[in-house]
Every structure is written in structure tokens, then in C-alpha cells.
CSV table of C-alpha atoms in Angstrom, one decimal:
chain,number,residue,atom,x,y,z
H,1032,MET,CA,14.9,25.6,60.0
H,1033,LEU,CA,15.6,26.2,63.7
H,1034,ILE,CA,17.6,28.7,65.8
H,1035,ALA,CA,20.3,30.8,64.1
H,1036,SER,CA,21.6,34.0,65.1
H,1037,PHE,CA,23.0,37.4,63.5
H,1038,ASN,CA,26.2,38.5,65.5
H,1039,SER,CA,26.1,40.3,68.5
H,1040,HIS,CA,25.7,43.8,67.5
H,1041,ASN,CA,22.4,42.6,65.8
H,1042,GLU,CA,21.2,40.7,68.7
H,1043,ASN,CA,21.9,43.6,71.0
H,1044,ALA,CA,20.1,46.1,68.5
H,1045,SER,CA,17.6,48.5,70.4
H,1046,ASP,CA,14.3,48.5,69.5
H,1047,ALA,CA,14.1,52.4,70.1
H,1048,GLY,CA,13.9,52.6,66.3
H,1049,LEU,CA,11.0,50.6,65.6
H,1050,SER,CA,7.8,52.4,64.9
H,1051,ARG,CA,4.1,51.2,65.4
H,1052,LEU,CA,4.2,50.3,61.7
H,1053,ASP,CA,7.0,48.1,62.3
H,1054,THR,CA,5.1,46.4,65.6
H,1055,ILE,CA,2.1,45.8,62.7
H,1056,GLY,CA,4.4,44.5,60.2
H,1057,GLY,CA,6.1,42.1,62.8
H,1058,PHE,CA,2.5,40.9,63.7
H,1059,GLY,CA,1.6,40.3,60.0
H,1060,LEU,CA,5.5,38.4,59.5
H,1061,PHE,CA,4.8,36.0,62.3
H,1062,LEU,CA,1.2,35.3,61.1
H,1063,PHE,CA,2.7,34.5,57.8
H,1064,LEU,CA,5.5,32.6,59.3
H,1065,LEU,CA,3.3,30.5,61.2
H,1066,PHE,CA,0.4,29.7,58.8
H,1067,PHE,CA,2.4,29.7,55.6
H,1068,GLN,CA,1.6,26.2,54.8
H,1069,LEU,CA,-1.2,25.5,57.3
H,1070,ASN,CA,-3.7,27.8,56.0
H,1071,ALA,CA,-3.7,29.8,52.8
H,1072,THR,CA,-6.3,32.5,53.7
H,1073,VAL,CA,-4.3,33.0,57.3
H,1074,ALA,CA,-1.4,33.3,55.5
H,1075,TYR,CA,-2.2,35.6,52.8
H,1076,VAL,CA,-3.9,37.9,55.5
H,1077,GLY,CA,-0.4,38.1,57.2
H,1078,LEU,CA,1.3,38.7,53.8
H,1079,ALA,CA,-1.3,41.3,53.1
H,1080,VAL,CA,-0.3,43.1,56.4
H,1081,VAL,CA,3.5,42.8,55.5
H,1082,GLY,CA,3.0,44.2,52.4
H,1083,LEU,CA,0.6,47.4,53.4
H,1084,VAL,CA,3.3,48.2,56.0
H,1085,PHE,CA,5.7,47.9,53.3
H,1086,VAL,CA,3.9,50.3,51.3
H,1087,PHE,CA,3.7,53.0,54.3
H,1088,GLN,CA,7.6,52.5,55.1
H,1089,THR,CA,8.4,53.6,51.6
H,1090,LYS,CA,10.9,56.6,52.9
H,1091,THR,CA,12.7,54.2,54.9
H,1092,TRP,CA,13.4,51.7,52.3
H,1093,MET,CA,13.3,53.5,49.1
H,1094,PRO,CA,17.0,55.2,49.6
H,1095,VAL,CA,18.7,51.6,50.1
H,1096,LEU,CA,16.8,49.6,47.6
H,1097,LYS,CA,16.9,52.0,44.9
H,1098,GLN,CA,20.9,51.4,45.1
H,1099,ASP,CA,20.5,47.5,45.5
H,1100,PRO,CA,21.2,45.3,42.6
H,1101,VAL,CA,18.9,42.5,44.1
H,1102,ALA,CA,16.2,44.9,43.9
H,1103,GLN,CA,16.9,46.0,40.4
H,1104,VAL,CA,16.9,42.5,39.1
H,1105,PHE,CA,13.7,41.8,41.0
H,1106,LEU,CA,12.4,44.8,39.0
H,1107,LEU,CA,13.3,43.7,35.7
H,1108,ILE,CA,11.7,40.2,36.6
H,1109,VAL,CA,8.3,41.8,37.5
H,1110,LEU,CA,8.1,44.1,34.4
H,1111,TYR,CA,9.4,41.2,32.3
H,1112,ILE,CA,6.7,38.8,33.8
H,1113,LEU,CA,3.7,41.5,33.1
H,1114,CYS,CA,4.7,42.9,30.1
H,1115,TYR,CA,5.3,38.9,28.8
H,1116,SER,CA,2.2,37.7,29.9
H,1117,VAL,CA,0.1,40.2,28.0
H,1118,TRP,CA,2.1,39.4,24.7
H,1119,ALA,CA,1.6,35.7,25.3
H,1120,SER,CA,-2.0,36.3,26.0
H,1121,CYS,CA,-2.5,38.1,23.0
H,1122,GLU,CA,-0.2,35.8,20.5
H,1123,PHE,CA,-1.9,32.5,22.3
H,1124,PRO,CA,-5.7,33.8,23.2
H,1125,ALA,CA,-6.7,30.3,24.2
H,1126,THR,CA,-4.1,30.6,26.8
H,1127,ALA,CA,-5.0,34.1,28.4
H,1128,GLU,CA,-6.3,32.8,31.5
H,1129,ASP,CA,-3.6,30.5,32.2
H,1130,GLN,CA,-1.4,33.5,31.6
H,1131,ARG,CA,-3.1,35.5,33.9
H,1132,ILE,CA,-3.0,32.6,36.5
H,1133,ALA,CA,0.9,32.0,35.8
H,1134,ALA,CA,1.9,35.8,36.2
H,1135,PHE,CA,0.0,35.8,39.5
H,1136,ASN,CA,1.7,32.7,41.0
H,1137,PHE,CA,5.1,34.1,39.9
H,1138,MET,CA,4.3,37.6,41.3
H,1139,HIS,CA,3.4,35.7,44.5
H,1140,TRP,CA,6.8,34.0,44.8
H,1141,LEU,CA,8.6,37.2,43.9
H,1142,PHE,CA,6.9,39.0,46.7
H,1143,PHE,CA,10.0,38.2,49.1
H,1144,ILE,CA,11.4,41.7,49.5
H,1145,PRO,CA,8.7,43.1,51.8
H,1146,VAL,CA,8.9,40.1,53.9
H,1147,ALA,CA,12.6,40.3,54.0
H,1148,TRP,CA,12.5,44.0,54.9
H,1149,GLN,CA,10.4,43.1,58.0
H,1150,GLN,CA,12.6,40.2,58.9
H,1151,PHE,CA,15.5,42.8,58.8
H,1152,ARG,CA,13.6,45.2,60.8
H,1153,HIS,CA,12.9,42.5,63.3
H,1154,ARG,CA,16.5,40.8,62.9
H,1155,LYS,CA,16.6,40.5,66.8
H,1156,HIS,CA,13.9,38.0,66.6
H,1157,ILE,CA,15.5,35.8,64.1
H,1158,ASN,CA,15.6,32.8,66.5
H,1159,SER,CA,12.1,33.3,67.1
H,1160,MET,CA,11.3,33.6,63.4
H,1161,LEU,CA,12.9,30.1,62.5
H,1162,LEU,CA,11.2,28.7,65.4
H,1163,VAL,CA,7.9,29.6,64.2
H,1164,LEU,CA,8.6,28.1,60.7
H,1165,ALA,CA,9.6,24.6,62.5
H,1166,ALA,CA,6.7,24.6,65.1
H,1167,SER,CA,4.4,25.6,61.9
H,1168,LEU,CA,5.6,22.2,60.0
H,1169,LEU,CA,5.6,20.2,63.1
H,1170,ILE,CA,2.0,20.9,63.8
H,1171,ARG,CA,1.1,19.9,60.2
H,1172,ILE,CA,2.9,16.5,60.9
H,1173,ILE,CA,1.2,16.0,64.1
H,1174,VAL,CA,-2.0,16.7,62.9
H,1175,ASN,CA,-2.3,14.9,59.6
H,1176,PHE,CA,-0.7,11.6,60.9
H,1177,ASP,CA,-2.7,8.9,61.8
H,1178,TRP,CA,-1.2,7.9,65.4
H,1179,ALA,CA,-2.9,4.5,64.9
H,1180,ASP,CA,-0.2,3.3,62.6
H,1181,VAL,CA,2.6,4.8,64.6
H,1182,TRP,CA,3.8,1.1,65.9
H,1183,ASN,CA,3.6,0.0,62.4
H,1184,LEU,CA,5.1,2.5,60.1
H,1185,ALA,CA,6.5,0.2,57.6
H,1186,LYS,CA,3.0,-0.1,56.5
H,1187,VAL,CA,2.2,3.4,56.5
H,1188,GLU,CA,1.0,4.9,52.9
H,1189,ARG,CA,3.2,7.4,51.3
H,1190,THR,CA,1.9,10.7,52.7
H,1191,GLY,CA,2.3,14.6,52.2
H,1192,PHE,CA,0.7,15.1,55.6
H,1193,GLY,CA,-2.2,17.2,53.9
H,1194,LEU,CA,0.0,19.0,51.1
H,1195,ALA,CA,1.2,17.7,47.7
H,1196,LEU,CA,4.3,15.1,48.4
H,1197,THR,CA,6.7,17.0,46.5
H,1198,VAL,CA,5.9,20.3,48.4
H,1199,PHE,CA,6.3,18.6,51.8
H,1200,ALA,CA,9.3,17.1,50.9
H,1201,PRO,CA,11.6,20.0,50.2
H,1202,ILE,CA,10.3,21.9,53.4
H,1203,ALA,CA,11.0,19.0,55.6
H,1204,GLY,CA,14.3,18.7,53.9
H,1205,GLY,CA,15.0,22.4,54.9
H,1206,THR,CA,13.9,22.0,58.4
H,1207,VAL,CA,16.1,18.8,58.9
H,1208,LEU,CA,19.3,21.0,57.8
H,1209,GLY,CA,18.5,23.8,59.9
H,1210,LEU,CA,18.1,21.4,63.0
H,1211,LEU,CA,21.4,19.7,62.2
H,1212,LEU,CA,23.7,22.8,61.1
H,1213,LEU,CA,22.5,25.1,64.0
H,1214,VAL,CA,22.1,22.8,66.8
H,1215,PRO,CA,25.3,24.5,68.7
H,1216,SER,CA,23.1,28.0,68.6
H,1217,MET,CA,20.3,26.0,70.1
H,1218,MET,CA,22.1,24.7,73.1
H,1219,SER,CA,24.5,27.9,74.0
H,1220,GLN,CA,24.3,30.8,76.0
H,1221,GLN,CA,22.7,29.2,79.0
H,1222,PRO,CA,23.8,30.4,82.5
H,1223,ALA,CA,25.1,27.7,84.6
H,1224,SER,CA,22.2,27.8,86.7
H,1225,ALA,CA,19.9,26.7,84.0
H,1226,ARG,CA,22.1,23.8,82.9
H,1227,TRP,CA,19.0,21.4,83.1
H,1228,LEU,CA,17.5,23.9,80.3
H,1229,VAL,CA,20.3,22.7,77.9
H,1230,GLY,CA,19.3,19.0,78.7
H,1231,LEU,CA,15.5,19.8,78.0
H,1232,LYS,CA,16.2,21.5,74.7
H,1233,ALA,CA,18.4,18.7,73.6
H,1234,SER,CA,15.7,16.3,74.1
H,1235,VAL,CA,13.4,18.3,72.0
H,1236,TRP,CA,15.6,18.9,69.6
H,1237,LEU,CA,16.1,15.2,69.4
H,1238,VAL,CA,12.7,14.3,69.2
H,1239,CYS,CA,11.8,17.1,66.6
H,1240,LEU,CA,14.7,15.5,64.6
H,1241,LEU,CA,13.3,12.0,64.4
H,1242,ILE,CA,10.0,13.3,63.8
H,1243,LEU,CA,10.9,15.2,60.8
H,1244,LEU,CA,13.4,12.5,59.6
H,1245,GLU,CA,10.6,9.8,59.8
H,1246,SER,CA,8.3,12.1,57.9
H,1247,ILE,CA,10.5,12.3,55.0
H,1248,VAL,CA,10.7,8.8,54.7
H,1249,LEU,CA,7.3,8.4,54.8
H,1250,ASN,CA,6.9,11.0,52.2
H,1251,GLN,CA,8.9,8.5,50.0
H,1252,THR,CA,10.1,11.5,47.7
H,1253,ARG,CA,13.1,10.3,46.3
H,1254,GLY,CA,14.3,13.9,44.9
H,1255,ALA,CA,14.6,14.6,48.6
H,1256,TRP,CA,16.4,11.5,49.6
H,1257,LEU,CA,18.9,12.3,47.0
H,1258,ALA,CA,19.3,15.9,47.8
H,1259,LEU,CA,19.5,15.1,51.4
H,1260,ALA,CA,22.0,12.5,50.7
H,1261,LEU,CA,24.5,14.7,48.6
H,1262,VAL,CA,24.0,17.9,50.1
H,1263,LEU,CA,23.8,16.9,54.2
H,1264,PRO,CA,27.3,15.1,54.7
H,1265,VAL,CA,29.3,18.2,52.8
H,1266,ALA,CA,27.2,20.7,54.8
H,1267,LEU,CA,28.1,19.2,58.0
H,1268,ILE,CA,31.9,18.6,57.1
H,1269,VAL,CA,32.1,22.2,56.0
H,1270,ARG,CA,29.9,23.5,59.2
H,1271,TYR,CA,31.6,21.4,61.7
H,1272,LYS,CA,35.5,21.5,60.1
H,1273,GLY,CA,36.9,23.2,63.4
H,1274,SER,CA,35.3,20.7,65.6
H,1275,LEU,CA,36.4,17.7,63.4
H,1276,ILE,CA,40.2,19.2,63.4
H,1277,GLY,CA,39.9,19.1,67.1
H,1278,ALA,CA,38.6,15.7,67.5
H,1279,ALA,CA,41.8,14.2,69.0
H,1280,LYS,CA,40.9,16.1,71.9
H,1281,ILE,CA,37.4,14.8,72.3
H,1282,SER,CA,36.2,14.0,75.9
H,1283,SER,CA,34.6,11.0,77.0
H,1284,LYS,CA,31.8,12.3,77.6
H,1285,SER,CA,31.3,13.7,74.0
H,1286,LEU,CA,32.3,10.1,73.0
H,1287,VAL,CA,29.1,8.7,74.7
H,1288,ILE,CA,27.1,11.4,73.0
H,1289,LEU,CA,28.5,10.5,69.5
H,1290,ALA,CA,27.6,6.6,70.4
H,1291,ILE,CA,24.2,7.2,71.1
H,1292,ILE,CA,23.9,9.3,68.2
H,1293,VAL,CA,25.4,6.8,66.1
H,1294,GLY,CA,23.3,3.8,67.6
H,1295,LEU,CA,20.3,6.0,67.0
H,1296,ALA,CA,20.9,6.2,63.3
H,1297,ALA,CA,21.7,2.7,63.1
H,1298,PHE,CA,18.4,2.0,64.5
H,1299,PHE,CA,16.4,4.3,62.5
H,1300,LEU,CA,17.9,3.0,59.1
H,1301,HIS,CA,17.0,-0.5,60.4
H,1302,GLU,CA,13.1,0.3,61.2
H,1303,ASN,CA,12.9,2.2,57.9
H,1304,TYR,CA,15.1,0.1,55.7
H,1305,ALA,CA,12.3,-1.8,53.9
H,1306,THR,CA,10.2,1.4,53.2
H,1307,ILE,CA,13.4,2.9,51.7
H,1308,PHE,CA,14.8,0.1,49.8
H,1309,ASN,CA,11.1,-0.8,48.4
H,1310,ARG,CA,10.9,3.0,47.2
H,1311,ILE,CA,14.3,3.0,45.8
H,1312,ASN,CA,13.6,0.2,43.5
H,1313,ALA,CA,10.0,0.9,42.9
H,1314,GLU,CA,10.9,1.8,39.3
H,1315,GLN,CA,12.0,-1.9,38.6
H,1316,VAL,CA,9.3,-3.7,39.9
H,1317,ARG,CA,7.4,-3.1,36.7
H,1318,SER,CA,8.6,-5.0,33.9
H,1319,GLU,CA,7.5,-2.8,31.1
H,1320,PRO,CA,9.6,-1.4,28.8
H,1321,GLU,CA,7.7,1.8,28.6
H,1322,VAL,CA,4.0,1.6,29.0
H,1323,VAL,CA,1.4,-0.8,30.5
H,1324,LYS,CA,-2.3,-0.8,31.2
H,1325,MET,CA,-3.3,-0.7,34.9
H,1326,GLN,CA,-6.6,-0.8,36.7
H,1327,VAL,CA,-7.4,2.4,38.3
H,1328,GLU,CA,-10.5,2.4,40.6
H,1329,GLY,CA,-11.7,-0.6,38.7
H,1330,GLN,CA,-10.9,1.1,34.7
H,1331,GLU,CA,-8.1,0.2,32.7
H,1332,VAL,CA,-5.8,2.9,31.9
H,1333,LEU,CA,-2.3,3.6,30.3
H,1334,MET,CA,0.2,4.0,33.3
H,1335,THR,CA,4.2,4.2,33.3
H,1336,SER,CA,6.6,5.0,35.9
H,1337,SER,CA,7.5,8.3,37.6
H,1338,VAL,CA,10.7,8.2,35.5
H,1339,GLY,CA,8.8,7.3,32.3
H,1340,TYR,CA,6.5,10.4,32.7
H,1341,ARG,CA,9.4,12.5,33.3
H,1342,LYS,CA,11.4,11.3,30.2
H,1343,ILE,CA,8.1,11.8,28.1
H,1344,LEU,CA,7.8,15.3,29.7
H,1345,TRP,CA,11.2,16.4,29.5
H,1346,GLU,CA,11.7,15.4,25.9
H,1347,ILE,CA,8.4,17.7,25.2
H,1348,GLY,CA,10.1,20.6,26.8
H,1349,TRP,CA,13.4,20.2,25.5
H,1350,ARG,CA,11.6,20.1,22.0
H,1351,LYS,CA,9.4,22.9,22.5
H,1352,TRP,CA,12.3,25.2,24.0
H,1353,LYS,CA,14.5,24.6,20.8
H,1354,GLU,CA,11.3,26.1,18.8
H,1355,ARG,CA,11.8,29.2,20.4
H,1356,ALA,CA,14.8,29.1,22.7
H,1357,PHE,CA,15.3,32.9,23.0
H,1358,LEU,CA,12.0,34.4,24.2
H,1359,GLY,CA,10.0,31.0,25.2
H,1360,TRP,CA,6.3,30.6,24.9
H,1361,GLY,CA,4.8,32.7,27.6
H,1362,PRO,CA,4.5,32.5,31.5
H,1363,GLY,CA,1.4,30.2,31.0
H,1364,THR,CA,2.0,27.9,28.2
H,1365,THR,CA,3.3,25.0,29.1
H,1366,GLU,CA,-0.3,23.0,29.9
H,1367,ALA,CA,-1.4,24.1,26.2
H,1368,LEU,CA,1.8,22.8,24.8
H,1369,VAL,CA,1.5,19.2,26.7
H,1370,LYS,CA,-2.3,19.0,25.6
H,1371,GLN,CA,-1.0,19.6,21.7
H,1372,GLU,CA,1.0,16.4,21.9
H,1373,ASN,CA,-2.1,14.5,22.3
H,1374,ASN,CA,-0.5,11.9,24.5
H,1375,PRO,CA,-2.8,9.3,26.0
H,1376,LEU,CA,-0.5,8.8,28.9
H,1377,LEU,CA,-0.6,12.4,29.6
H,1378,SER,CA,-4.5,13.0,29.8
H,1379,GLN,CA,-7.0,10.3,30.4
H,1380,SER,CA,-10.4,10.3,31.9
H,1381,VAL,CA,-11.2,7.9,34.9
H,1382,THR,CA,-14.4,7.5,36.4
H,1383,ARG,CA,-14.2,7.1,40.3
H,1384,LYS,CA,-16.6,5.0,42.3
H,1385,ASP,CA,-18.5,7.7,43.5
H,1386,GLY,CA,-19.3,8.4,39.7
H,1387,SER,CA,-17.3,11.2,39.2
H,1388,ILE,CA,-14.6,11.8,36.3
H,1389,GLU,CA,-11.1,12.8,37.2
H,1390,THR,CA,-8.6,13.9,34.3
H,1391,LEU,CA,-5.3,12.6,34.6
H,1392,HIS,CA,-3.3,15.2,32.8
H,1393,LEU,CA,-0.3,16.8,33.9
H,1394,TYR,CA,0.3,20.3,33.1
H,1395,HIS,CA,4.0,21.0,33.7
H,1396,LEU,CA,7.0,19.5,32.9
H,1397,HIS,CA,8.6,18.3,36.2
H,1398,ASN,CA,11.8,20.2,35.9
H,1399,LEU,CA,11.9,23.8,37.2
H,1400,TYR,CA,14.9,24.9,35.0
H,1401,LEU,CA,13.0,23.4,31.8
H,1402,GLU,CA,9.9,25.2,32.8
H,1403,PHE,CA,11.8,28.6,33.0
H,1404,LEU,CA,13.5,27.9,29.4
H,1405,VAL,CA,10.1,27.0,27.8
H,1406,ARG,CA,8.0,29.6,29.7
H,1407,PHE,CA,10.6,32.6,29.2
H,1408,GLY,CA,13.5,31.3,26.9
H,1409,VAL,CA,17.1,32.3,27.6
H,1410,LEU,CA,16.2,36.0,27.5
H,1411,GLY,CA,13.9,35.7,30.4
H,1412,SER,CA,15.7,33.0,32.4
H,1413,LEU,CA,19.0,35.0,32.8
H,1414,PRO,CA,17.0,37.5,35.6
H,1415,PHE,CA,15.9,34.4,37.3
H,1416,LEU,CA,19.3,32.9,37.4
H,1417,ALA,CA,20.8,36.0,38.4
H,1418,LEU,CA,18.6,36.7,41.5
H,1419,PRO,CA,19.7,33.7,43.6
H,1420,LEU,CA,23.4,34.6,42.8
H,1421,LEU,CA,23.2,38.0,44.1
H,1422,LEU,CA,21.5,36.8,47.0
H,1423,LEU,CA,24.0,34.1,47.9
H,1424,ALA,CA,26.8,36.8,47.2
H,1425,GLY,CA,25.2,38.8,49.5
H,1426,VAL,CA,25.6,36.2,52.2
H,1427,TRP,CA,29.0,35.3,51.6
H,1428,LYS,CA,29.7,38.8,52.0
H,1429,ALA,CA,27.8,39.0,55.2
H,1430,GLN,CA,29.6,36.1,56.8
H,1431,ALA,CA,33.2,37.4,55.6
H,1432,ASN,CA,32.6,40.8,57.5
H,1433,GLY,CA,31.3,39.4,60.6
H,1434,SER,CA,27.4,40.4,60.2
H,1435,ILE,CA,26.2,36.8,60.4
H,1436,GLY,CA,27.7,33.8,61.9
H,1437,TRP,CA,29.1,30.8,60.0
H,1438,ASP,CA,26.4,28.4,60.8
H,1439,TYR,CA,23.6,30.5,59.6
H,1440,ALA,CA,25.4,31.2,56.4
H,1441,CYS,CA,26.3,27.1,55.8
H,1442,PHE,CA,22.5,26.6,56.4
H,1443,LEU,CA,21.4,29.1,53.7
H,1444,PHE,CA,24.0,27.7,51.3
H,1445,ALA,CA,23.1,24.2,52.0
H,1446,GLY,CA,19.4,24.9,51.8
H,1447,TRP,CA,19.6,26.8,48.5
H,1448,ILE,CA,21.7,23.8,46.9
H,1449,PHE,CA,19.1,21.2,48.2
H,1450,MET,CA,16.2,23.3,46.8
H,1451,ALA,CA,18.4,23.3,43.5
H,1452,ILE,CA,18.3,19.5,43.4
H,1453,MET,CA,14.9,19.2,44.3
H,1454,VAL,CA,13.4,21.3,41.5
H,1455,PHE,CA,15.4,19.4,39.0
H,1456,PHE,CA,13.0,16.7,39.3
H,1457,ASP,CA,9.6,19.0,40.0
H,1458,PHE,CA,7.9,22.2,39.3
H,1459,GLN,CA,5.5,23.4,42.2
H,1460,ILE,CA,4.8,26.8,41.7
H,1461,TYR,CA,0.9,26.1,41.4
H,1462,LYS,CA,0.9,24.9,44.9
H,1463,TYR,CA,0.7,28.0,47.3
H,1464,ALA,CA,2.4,26.3,50.5
H,1465,TRP,CA,5.5,26.0,47.9
H,1466,ARG,CA,5.3,29.5,46.8
H,1467,ASN,CA,5.4,30.6,50.5
H,1468,TYR,CA,8.0,28.4,51.3
H,1469,SER,CA,10.1,29.7,48.0
H,1470,LEU,CA,9.3,33.2,49.3
H,1471,ILE,CA,10.3,32.8,52.7
H,1472,TRP,CA,13.5,31.4,51.9
H,1473,ALA,CA,14.5,34.3,49.5
H,1474,ALA,CA,13.2,36.6,52.3
H,1475,LEU,CA,15.7,35.0,54.7
H,1476,THR,CA,18.6,35.2,52.4
H,1477,TYR,CA,17.7,38.7,51.5
H,1478,ALA,CA,17.5,40.0,55.1
H,1479,VAL,CA,21.1,39.1,55.1
H,1480,HIS,CA,22.1,40.7,52.5
H,1481,LEU,CA,20.6,44.0,53.5
H,1482,GLU,CA,22.9,43.6,56.1
H,1483,ASN,CA,25.8,44.6,54.1
H,1484,GLN,CA,24.0,48.0,53.7
H,1485,ARG,CA,25.9,49.8,56.5
H,1486,ASP,CA,23.7,53.0,56.1
H,1487,LEU,CA,20.8,50.9,57.3
H,1488,GLN,CA,21.8,51.2,61.0
H,1489,ARG,CA,20.5,54.5,61.3
H,1490,PHE,CA,17.1,53.3,60.6
């Protein structure tokens, strides 16, 4: 996610209306954006500062948010989660602790309104916010990569660079979308005397893009590969359709740049072909129809492929949802439902070399949509579905009335679609970095939604 801009009337907004509270809130915001996936404690400190400032600014935002449908749906979801977690704790006493943890995790993800409010108040610095987010991810990659293997990437083991594999993948994928969809904004608005800076920025952009693409390859999350393969080509065509129409007038200089890009893409695919091919065909390497025994730290355990695990979990989830289709089982009941199946594939004890015993159990269904249906039923899932639809409707309206540029609108839409595909294969709300990333993405979208409130300009 890199360099985008609101239109000129926002870029030229004066800071005169910003108070000391806004300054403190801005500090908390940038602290959170920098450490959202680098350090949980520091990230929470930044989030707490943003929350406290939001409380003290009640008189500023209350007149606006009380009329806003997104805020109303947000409040409905919060009340539903709190009440339903209490109810589920009473109906399923053994899951009381799980209900409490799940309620906290969902509430954490839904904390996007205070963050979005600070992003809106500091919208003049939206470029810097996106730069900080991108820099944060690059720091993680640089710090957590074994640079001794840089010349032998084909043999590097699958890695999440210190994060869960399926958490790193969507964050890196969203950043790549930003780099490709917002590149004109990165290179524009340079005075003639500083053209050398454009070349420097282009070089930095290219290096960052290659690092991120390579990290996605090394991450080997096929859901991310599929999502990018489906979203990126369409997003690029929609974003640059004007440039494509005028391609007949392309200059020789542009042809050289295009040739370089095509050459680099071909070289990149050539160097990573073996890794990509082996990962795509990993499910076919095992000859078992369903389950095999494998050695884990010298101990024989039952194993199946990732597709096999998902098939089993999705069948469990579908069956359990149909038992309570309307209301669901409660925010934190999934793990208990999976354990009730007593499937040896989903819960095994393995003794490690150091003598420790690790339980190999899966506590979610590896599908966000199925998780919502099982946890909240149809009744509780509808507000969760309405929330992103309202946010994206706000983006569309903001772009139509000129509050944001076409590039930024494409970026937000592409990012939401990318994540919608990714979460079909996983559910990572129990990972702090994923919750923070989801919160930030919703906040970026809601900050644009706030642009549609014309009476905000007086603040």
C-alpha cells in the first residue's frame, strides 16, 4: 500500500483546525501504523492513544457519526457480539473463556472508526500513512530473512517472515496492489529541477516491488497467488484503461520502459518457476486418497493434505451451521464443535525432540464466511456483510463526486476483493497482525466514506 492522494482540495487543507488532541491522535495513529505487525505491545499503545483522543473528541464526531449508516451498523454489531457472547457462555458454560476471547478479538477488529477518524483529520498526510505501512512490512521482510540464502532462493523454506503464513500473505498482497495501482501518484508532482528524484523514486519502487513479489513467492500461500492472479490483471486494466486507449501514441521511451518491465517479469518467473510449480502441484505429490501416516519428529501421526484438512473442516462447519442456521452457536464455539467430532486428524499429541508435547489441533474452519455462519448464524452474519458493502458504497460515491482519485478508489476496491478471495481459504482473527491489518483496511475505507459528509469541512 503506497502513495495515494485525495484530491487537491484535501491536499491543500489547512492544519489550522487541528488541535493539540489531533496532534496526539496523529502520533498514536502513526505509531500504530508503523508497528501494526512488528510489535503487538507498541501497536496497542498507539491504538490506545487513538482511542483516548477519540473519546475526548466526542463533541466533534458525534453530530456526524450519529447520522451515519456505517456507524449505526457498527453499533449494532458491537451490541450483538457482546450480548451473544454472554448468552453463548450461559448456554455452553464450558466455552465461556473461548466466548470472552472471541468477543475481544472481534471487538479489536471493529475498532476501525476511531482510527479512521484520525486518518480523516490528518488526511493531508495520507501519502505518509501509506508509506509507513509499506515501510513496516519491508522492515519485517528485511529483518526476518536469512540473507545468506539470497543467492539460492529456490531452496529457501516456506516462510511468513516471523508471521503466520496466511497472515503475511494478504498483507504483502495488498501492498503489491498499492505499488502497482498507485505508481503514477508516486512519480508525479515533481518540479523540473528535481527530475533526478523521479528516477530515484522509480528505482526504489522497483526494488520494493521485487522484494515484495519474491516474499509472496517464498511465502507459498496458494490462496494469495490465486487471489492476485484473479484480481491484479483486472485491477490494472480498470486502473489504466485511459492509458491503454492511448497506447497507439506511445513514445519510444515508453516502449523501452515497457520492454524492461516485460524482461524483468520474465526473469522473475524463470527464477521462481520451480518454487511456484512445486507448490501448485504439492497436493498431487502425495498418492493417498485421503489420509496417510507420516513421521513428525520421529513419531508416526496421521496426516492429510491442506485440501484434505479443509474438506473435513468445511464439512463439519456446514453440518453444524445447518443445525442452528438462524442464530448460530456463539462467537467462540467453533473450537468446541471441532473437538466434539473426535477426528484423530484434527487433534493429535506429538512429542518433540526437546521432550515437549505439542497438540496438533485445528480450532477454526479455514473459511471466514463459514465461520460467521457457524458462530453468528444468518441473523448475525447479515450486519457483517452489510458493513463492507456500505464502506465500498462510500468509496464509489467519494470517487464520483471527486473527493478521491480514480487510482485510490481502484486500490481500495481491489484490496477488498483480494481479501474476500483470501478469507475463503482461511480465518485468522486470532492473530494480532491480521486483526490490525483488517482494522487498518476498514479504517482507510471509512476515512474515504467520511469525505462524503460535506458538513465535516467546518471541523
